[in-house]
Short mmCIF file of C-alpha atoms in Angstrom, two decimals:
data_model
loop_
_atom_site.label_atom_id
_atom_site.label_comp_id
_atom_site.label_asym_id
_atom_site.label_seq_id
_atom_site.Cartn_x
_atom_site.Cartn_y
_atom_site.Cartn_z
CA MET A 1 284.93 50.69 188.32
CA THR A 2 283.13 47.43 188.28
CA ASP A 3 281.52 46.66 185.52
CA VAL A 4 277.69 45.60 186.13
CA VAL A 5 276.15 44.39 183.63
CA SER A 6 271.83 43.16 183.97
CA TYR A 7 271.07 40.00 181.01
CA ARG A 8 267.54 38.97 181.21
CA PRO A 9 267.04 36.19 178.04
CA ASP A 10 264.32 36.18 175.56
CA PRO A 11 262.84 32.51 176.36
CA ALA A 12 264.36 31.90 172.20
CA ASP A 13 268.03 33.65 173.79
CA LEU A 14 267.87 30.35 176.20
CA ALA A 15 270.59 27.50 175.57
CA TYR A 16 270.35 24.02 175.97
CA THR A 17 274.11 23.05 175.87
CA PHE A 18 277.60 23.90 176.84
CA GLY A 19 279.92 24.50 173.79
CA GLY A 20 278.85 24.93 170.77
CA ARG A 21 276.65 28.68 171.49
CA GLU A 22 277.71 32.07 170.54
CA PRO A 23 278.36 33.91 173.95
CA VAL A 24 275.58 36.19 175.48
CA ARG A 25 277.87 39.44 175.75
CA ARG A 26 281.11 39.45 175.88
CA VAL A 27 282.78 40.87 179.70
CA ARG A 28 285.92 42.04 181.47
CA PRO A 29 287.34 39.90 184.52
CA GLY A 30 285.79 41.67 187.45
CA THR A 31 282.53 42.05 185.95
CA ILE A 32 279.26 41.22 188.23
CA LEU A 33 276.52 40.21 186.29
CA GLU A 34 272.32 40.32 187.49
CA LEU A 35 271.40 37.42 185.91
CA TYR A 36 267.34 36.15 184.91
CA THR A 37 267.66 31.36 184.98
CA GLU A 38 264.68 30.08 183.98
CA ASP A 39 263.47 26.77 185.99
CA CYS A 40 264.60 23.56 184.20
CA PHE A 41 261.25 23.14 182.62
CA GLY A 42 261.66 26.22 181.14
CA GLY A 43 258.34 27.95 183.25
CA ARG A 44 256.07 25.14 181.66
CA VAL A 45 255.37 23.74 184.49
CA ARG A 46 253.18 26.09 186.05
CA THR A 47 249.73 23.85 188.58
CA VAL A 48 250.22 20.82 189.72
CA ASP A 49 247.97 19.34 186.49
CA ASP A 50 250.83 20.48 184.50
CA LEU A 51 252.00 17.48 184.05
CA PRO A 52 255.78 17.82 181.87
CA SER A 53 255.58 14.97 179.18
CA ARG A 54 252.22 16.93 178.32
CA VAL A 55 253.48 20.38 178.62
CA CYS A 56 257.63 20.37 177.56
CA GLU A 57 259.53 19.00 174.88
CA PHE A 58 262.34 16.75 175.21
CA PRO A 59 265.77 18.42 174.60
CA TYR A 60 264.14 21.82 175.34
CA LEU A 61 264.86 21.27 179.10
CA ASN A 62 266.92 22.26 181.76
CA PRO A 63 268.05 25.87 180.26
CA VAL A 64 270.37 27.79 180.69
CA THR A 65 271.63 31.93 180.29
CA GLY A 66 274.52 32.90 178.25
CA PRO A 67 277.32 31.76 177.34
CA PHE A 68 279.84 34.56 178.53
CA PHE A 69 282.52 35.10 176.95
CA VAL A 70 285.08 36.61 180.10
CA GLU A 71 287.99 38.77 178.07
CA GLY A 72 291.59 36.92 178.25
CA ALA A 73 290.36 34.01 179.67
CA GLU A 74 292.24 31.21 177.92
CA PRO A 75 292.46 27.61 178.06
CA GLY A 76 295.06 26.68 180.78
CA ASP A 77 293.35 29.93 183.30
CA THR A 78 290.86 29.21 185.39
CA LEU A 79 286.89 30.82 185.50
CA ALA A 80 286.30 32.02 189.27
CA VAL A 81 282.53 32.65 189.69
CA HIS A 82 281.40 34.35 193.04
CA PHE A 83 277.72 34.24 194.00
CA VAL A 84 276.49 37.39 195.84
CA SER A 85 272.71 36.59 195.98
CA ILE A 86 270.36 34.00 194.30
CA THR A 87 266.83 35.02 195.31
CA PRO A 88 263.90 33.07 193.91
CA ALA A 89 262.43 34.82 190.69
CA ARG A 90 258.20 34.21 191.95
CA ASP A 91 256.04 33.65 194.49
CA TRP A 92 256.15 29.31 193.18
CA ALA A 93 257.79 26.74 192.39
CA VAL A 94 257.46 23.44 191.82
CA SER A 95 258.55 19.11 191.76
CA SER A 96 257.78 15.76 190.23
CA THR A 97 258.01 12.62 190.12
CA PHE A 98 258.90 10.78 186.93
CA PRO A 99 258.57 7.47 184.42
CA HIS A 100 261.95 5.95 184.73
CA PHE A 101 263.57 8.80 186.29
CA GLY A 102 265.77 8.86 189.62
CA ALA A 103 267.36 7.69 192.31
CA LEU A 104 264.86 4.57 193.23
CA THR A 105 263.16 2.93 189.24
CA GLY A 106 263.61 1.77 186.74
CA THR A 107 266.07 3.33 185.10
CA HIS A 108 266.51 2.68 180.45
CA THR A 109 269.92 1.86 181.86
CA THR A 110 268.97 -0.49 184.42
CA ALA A 111 265.85 -1.39 182.70
CA THR A 112 262.83 -3.14 184.60
CA LEU A 113 259.68 -5.79 184.94
CA HIS A 114 257.87 -3.40 187.37
CA PRO A 115 255.61 -0.45 186.40
CA PRO A 116 257.34 3.34 186.08
CA LEU A 117 256.52 5.63 189.03
CA ASP A 118 253.66 7.78 188.82
CA GLU A 119 254.38 11.54 186.95
CA LEU A 120 253.26 13.57 189.72
CA VAL A 121 253.22 17.36 189.51
CA TRP A 122 254.04 19.41 193.32
CA ARG A 123 253.84 22.39 193.97
CA TYR A 124 255.55 24.91 196.59
CA ASP A 125 255.02 27.86 197.92
CA VAL A 126 257.94 30.25 197.95
CA ASP A 127 257.79 33.45 201.18
CA VAL A 128 260.75 35.07 200.76
CA SER A 129 260.57 37.01 203.55
CA ALA A 130 259.78 33.96 205.71
CA GLY A 131 262.73 32.07 203.97
CA THR A 132 260.61 28.77 203.67
CA VAL A 133 258.82 26.85 200.99
CA ARG A 134 255.87 25.14 201.64
CA TYR A 135 255.36 21.28 200.82
CA GLN A 136 251.97 19.86 200.71
CA ALA A 137 251.43 15.77 199.50
CA ARG A 138 249.55 14.89 196.82
CA ARG A 139 247.53 12.17 198.28
CA GLY A 140 247.14 13.13 202.22
CA ASP A 141 246.75 16.54 204.28
CA PHE A 142 250.09 15.73 205.33
CA SER A 143 252.13 19.87 205.29
CA VAL A 144 255.53 21.27 206.30
CA ASP A 145 257.21 24.02 206.37
CA LEU A 146 261.07 23.68 204.59
CA PRO A 147 263.66 26.82 204.54
CA LEU A 148 264.69 28.19 202.01
CA ASP A 149 267.91 27.69 200.37
CA PRO A 150 268.44 28.90 197.38
CA MET A 151 271.00 27.16 194.60
CA HIS A 152 272.15 26.76 191.13
CA GLY A 153 271.77 21.96 190.09
CA THR A 154 273.49 24.11 187.60
CA ALA A 155 276.75 25.86 185.99
CA GLY A 156 279.89 25.53 184.08
CA VAL A 157 282.27 26.25 180.84
CA ALA A 158 282.22 25.15 177.32
CA PRO A 159 284.16 21.30 177.34
CA GLY A 160 287.78 20.85 174.99
CA ALA A 161 288.22 19.56 172.18
CA PHE A 162 284.90 21.30 169.77
CA GLU A 163 282.26 19.56 172.43
CA SER A 164 278.87 20.32 172.75
CA ARG A 165 277.00 18.85 175.82
CA MET A 166 274.23 19.36 176.61
CA THR A 167 272.88 20.94 180.14
CA ILE A 168 271.97 18.22 181.67
CA VAL A 169 274.65 16.15 182.38
CA PRO A 170 277.91 17.35 184.21
CA ASP A 171 281.44 16.60 183.88
CA VAL A 172 284.80 18.38 184.11
CA HIS A 173 283.21 21.47 182.57
CA GLY A 174 280.69 22.35 184.90
CA GLY A 175 276.63 21.19 183.95
CA ASN A 176 274.63 19.30 186.37
CA MET A 177 276.12 18.81 189.29
CA ASP A 178 272.92 19.55 191.66
CA THR A 179 275.19 20.75 194.71
CA PRO A 180 273.52 22.01 197.76
CA GLU A 181 277.09 23.82 197.60
CA LEU A 182 276.16 26.05 195.31
CA ARG A 183 274.80 28.59 197.05
CA ALA A 184 275.54 32.17 197.58
CA GLY A 185 278.46 32.92 199.50
CA ALA A 186 280.81 30.30 197.60
CA THR A 187 282.99 30.50 194.02
CA ALA A 188 282.80 27.83 192.32
CA TYR A 189 286.13 27.28 190.09
CA PHE A 190 285.95 25.48 186.58
CA GLY A 191 289.09 25.31 184.54
CA VAL A 192 288.75 27.02 180.60
CA ASN A 193 288.85 25.28 177.80
CA VAL A 194 287.80 26.82 175.11
CA PRO A 195 288.49 31.28 174.86
CA GLY A 196 286.60 32.73 176.52
CA ALA A 197 285.76 30.10 179.01
CA LEU A 198 281.95 30.91 177.45
CA PHE A 199 279.94 30.83 181.64
CA ALA A 200 276.48 30.07 181.81
CA LEU A 201 274.14 29.33 184.37
CA GLY A 202 271.14 27.68 185.10
CA ASP A 203 268.45 25.18 186.63
CA GLY A 204 267.61 27.11 189.98
CA HIS A 205 266.54 25.22 192.80
CA CYS A 206 264.62 27.01 196.29
CA ARG A 207 266.19 24.26 198.21
CA GLN A 208 267.15 19.84 197.54
CA GLY A 209 267.85 17.06 199.42
CA ASP A 210 271.58 15.67 198.95
CA GLY A 211 271.66 13.61 196.24
CA GLU A 212 268.19 14.78 194.38
CA VAL A 213 267.36 11.23 194.77
CA CYS A 214 263.89 11.22 193.07
CA GLY A 215 265.58 14.27 190.18
CA THR A 216 264.28 16.74 190.56
CA GLY A 217 264.97 19.61 193.61
CA VAL A 218 262.09 22.63 194.36
CA GLU A 219 262.89 24.76 190.57
CA ALA A 220 262.06 28.23 190.28
CA ALA A 221 263.47 30.99 187.94
CA MET A 222 265.88 33.06 189.99
CA HIS A 223 267.30 36.09 190.13
CA THR A 224 271.20 36.27 190.71
CA VAL A 225 274.56 38.57 190.35
CA VAL A 226 277.52 36.48 190.63
CA ILE A 227 281.11 37.87 189.82
CA LEU A 228 282.90 36.81 187.31
CA ASP A 229 286.99 36.58 187.38
CA LEU A 230 289.70 34.92 186.66
CA VAL A 231 292.95 33.46 187.83
CA LYS A 232 295.25 33.38 184.66
CA GLY A 233 297.63 29.90 184.11
CA ALA A 234 295.52 27.79 187.06
CA GLY A 235 294.76 25.15 186.51
CA THR A 236 291.76 23.63 186.89
CA PRO A 237 291.13 19.75 186.20
CA THR A 238 287.72 19.49 187.44
CA PRO A 239 285.10 22.17 189.41
CA ARG A 240 286.45 23.15 192.72
CA LEU A 241 283.80 25.00 194.84
CA GLU A 242 285.20 27.85 197.84
CA THR A 243 283.47 28.42 201.05
CA ASP A 244 284.25 30.78 203.76
CA ALA A 245 284.53 27.47 205.98
CA ALA A 246 285.65 24.70 203.37
CA LEU A 247 287.25 23.75 199.97
CA MET A 248 285.37 21.59 198.04
CA SER A 249 285.98 18.88 194.85
CA VAL A 250 283.92 18.10 192.29
CA GLY A 251 283.84 14.84 190.13
CA SER A 252 281.07 13.75 187.49
CA ALA A 253 281.06 10.70 186.70
CA ARG A 254 279.20 6.68 186.54
CA PRO A 255 279.28 4.47 188.98
CA LEU A 256 279.02 6.32 191.47
CA GLU A 257 282.27 4.98 193.17
CA ASP A 258 284.70 6.15 190.26
CA ALA A 259 282.75 9.87 190.67
CA TYR A 260 283.63 9.96 194.65
CA ARG A 261 286.92 8.28 193.72
CA MET A 262 287.04 11.47 191.03
CA SER A 263 286.28 14.30 194.16
CA GLN A 264 288.84 12.19 196.57
CA HIS A 265 291.63 12.68 194.67
CA ASP A 266 291.62 15.75 193.43
CA LEU A 267 290.98 17.19 196.94
CA VAL A 268 294.13 14.76 198.77
CA THR A 269 296.40 16.63 195.99
CA TRP A 270 294.98 19.86 195.54
CA SER A 271 295.24 19.98 199.38
CA ALA A 272 299.06 18.69 198.74
CA GLY A 273 299.81 21.51 196.61
CA LEU A 274 298.70 23.79 198.59
CA LEU A 275 300.19 23.04 201.81
CA GLY A 276 303.75 21.86 200.67
CA LEU A 277 302.86 17.96 201.54
CA ASP A 278 303.71 14.78 200.49
CA GLN A 279 300.63 12.88 198.90
CA LEU A 280 300.54 10.31 201.52
CA ASP A 281 300.48 12.88 203.39
CA ALA A 282 297.57 14.98 202.08
CA TYR A 283 295.84 11.39 201.69
CA GLN A 284 295.60 10.66 205.11
CA LEU A 285 294.71 14.38 206.17
CA ILE A 286 291.59 14.29 203.38
CA SER A 287 290.92 10.32 205.42
CA GLN A 288 290.23 11.67 208.79
CA ALA A 289 289.16 15.23 208.07
CA GLY A 290 287.01 15.13 204.87
CA GLN A 291 283.54 14.92 204.18
CA ALA A 292 281.74 13.56 201.04
CA PRO A 293 279.00 15.44 200.02
CA VAL A 294 276.58 13.58 197.56
CA GLY A 295 275.58 16.37 194.62
CA ASN A 296 273.13 14.10 192.28
CA VAL A 297 272.22 10.77 191.85
CA CYS A 298 270.29 10.83 188.28
CA ASP A 299 271.57 12.45 185.40
CA PRO A 300 273.72 11.02 182.54
CA ASN A 301 276.65 11.05 185.61
CA TYR A 302 276.53 10.92 188.69
CA THR A 303 278.28 13.51 191.27
CA MET A 304 280.29 13.96 194.66
CA LEU A 305 282.27 16.55 196.36
CA ALA A 306 284.86 16.19 198.64
CA ARG A 307 285.26 18.68 201.66
CA VAL A 308 287.34 19.65 203.56
CA ASP A 309 287.12 22.61 206.62
CA LYS A 310 289.79 25.15 205.79
CA ARG A 311 290.36 25.18 209.63
CA TYR A 312 292.65 21.61 208.90
CA LEU A 313 294.62 23.60 206.63
CA GLY A 314 296.65 25.83 208.51
CA PRO A 315 298.08 29.16 206.57
CA ALA A 316 296.84 27.37 202.55
CA LEU A 317 295.45 29.88 200.83
CA ALA A 318 293.64 28.62 196.95
CA TYR A 319 294.23 30.61 193.50
CA GLU A 320 295.25 33.74 195.56
CA GLY A 321 292.72 34.48 197.86
CA VAL A 322 290.54 35.81 194.48
CA HIS A 323 287.57 34.15 197.48
CA GLY A 324 288.01 36.79 199.49
CA ARG A 325 288.82 39.07 197.37
CA LEU A 326 285.51 38.36 195.92
CA ARG A 327 283.97 38.29 199.12
CA ALA A 328 284.84 41.68 200.02
CA THR A 329 283.56 43.33 196.06
CA ALA A 330 280.06 41.42 196.91
CA ALA A 331 279.51 42.88 200.18
CA GLY A 332 280.27 45.84 198.74
CA TYR A 333 277.17 45.61 196.21
CA LEU A 334 275.29 45.02 198.59
CA ALA A 335 275.78 47.27 200.42
CA ARG A 336 274.93 50.02 197.41
#
């Protein structure tokens, strides 16, 4: 019988790092987790007058729920995380611009004499039944309904070598990757670096454009259901994603071109192994059939994805078919 564990953290139980935290629960592989995650502002930004610089305290930003100790997980294994459902927990969400943060402004690493951007907050009305979020211009009358497309910006495991990383940093352990591909129906794969893996999750977005250009998505608290499973003895050098339609590799680094190279390198070598191809044959295949969705272009590391449709990979089966098995478990859970 499948274990089902529900967990809603108190504010004091939220984590702000991957690594350096004791687990909040121990779970067995195959467990279904029903989680509540807070938004990146910890729920403190509720109106357009709640400027993050006034109501939030650095470094208590981008909280995650967890970590969860997965029994039997050891370095050299892979943690498979299947996203069953992601549902906004409130009928509103927020986004913002910041001085010295975002892709289209000077930052502390690209210092300029230009005036910093204004700090503004946008409040979105969230209509789950209609499947929309409403954008309203702050300095005009324009408004438009955008499709609701819930995702998680931050997910991952503890890094290795006794490291503790702030949740806003994406790297090979996962972290704040901010890719819209991390939505319900996807399975994420993370290489295990420490006993128990120590998985944590947060930073829900009602939707987000590729790149998260202004530095924030449509930030929201979420009710999220995931299934945690274990692939023993399978290494995963950088986070990977699988959907019914595609395989994806994630690279996070600076500069952006190195994040691109990381993701492409992993997808080429992964595909070569799955298909039994020479590396240059796989390089040629991904060069002509691959895509390159952007994750984030604002965080301490940038994130790029390399994506290829499964229809071009013939009979290749990633991780012995764990995605399909978890999809079946998710369908049974949702049909209850």
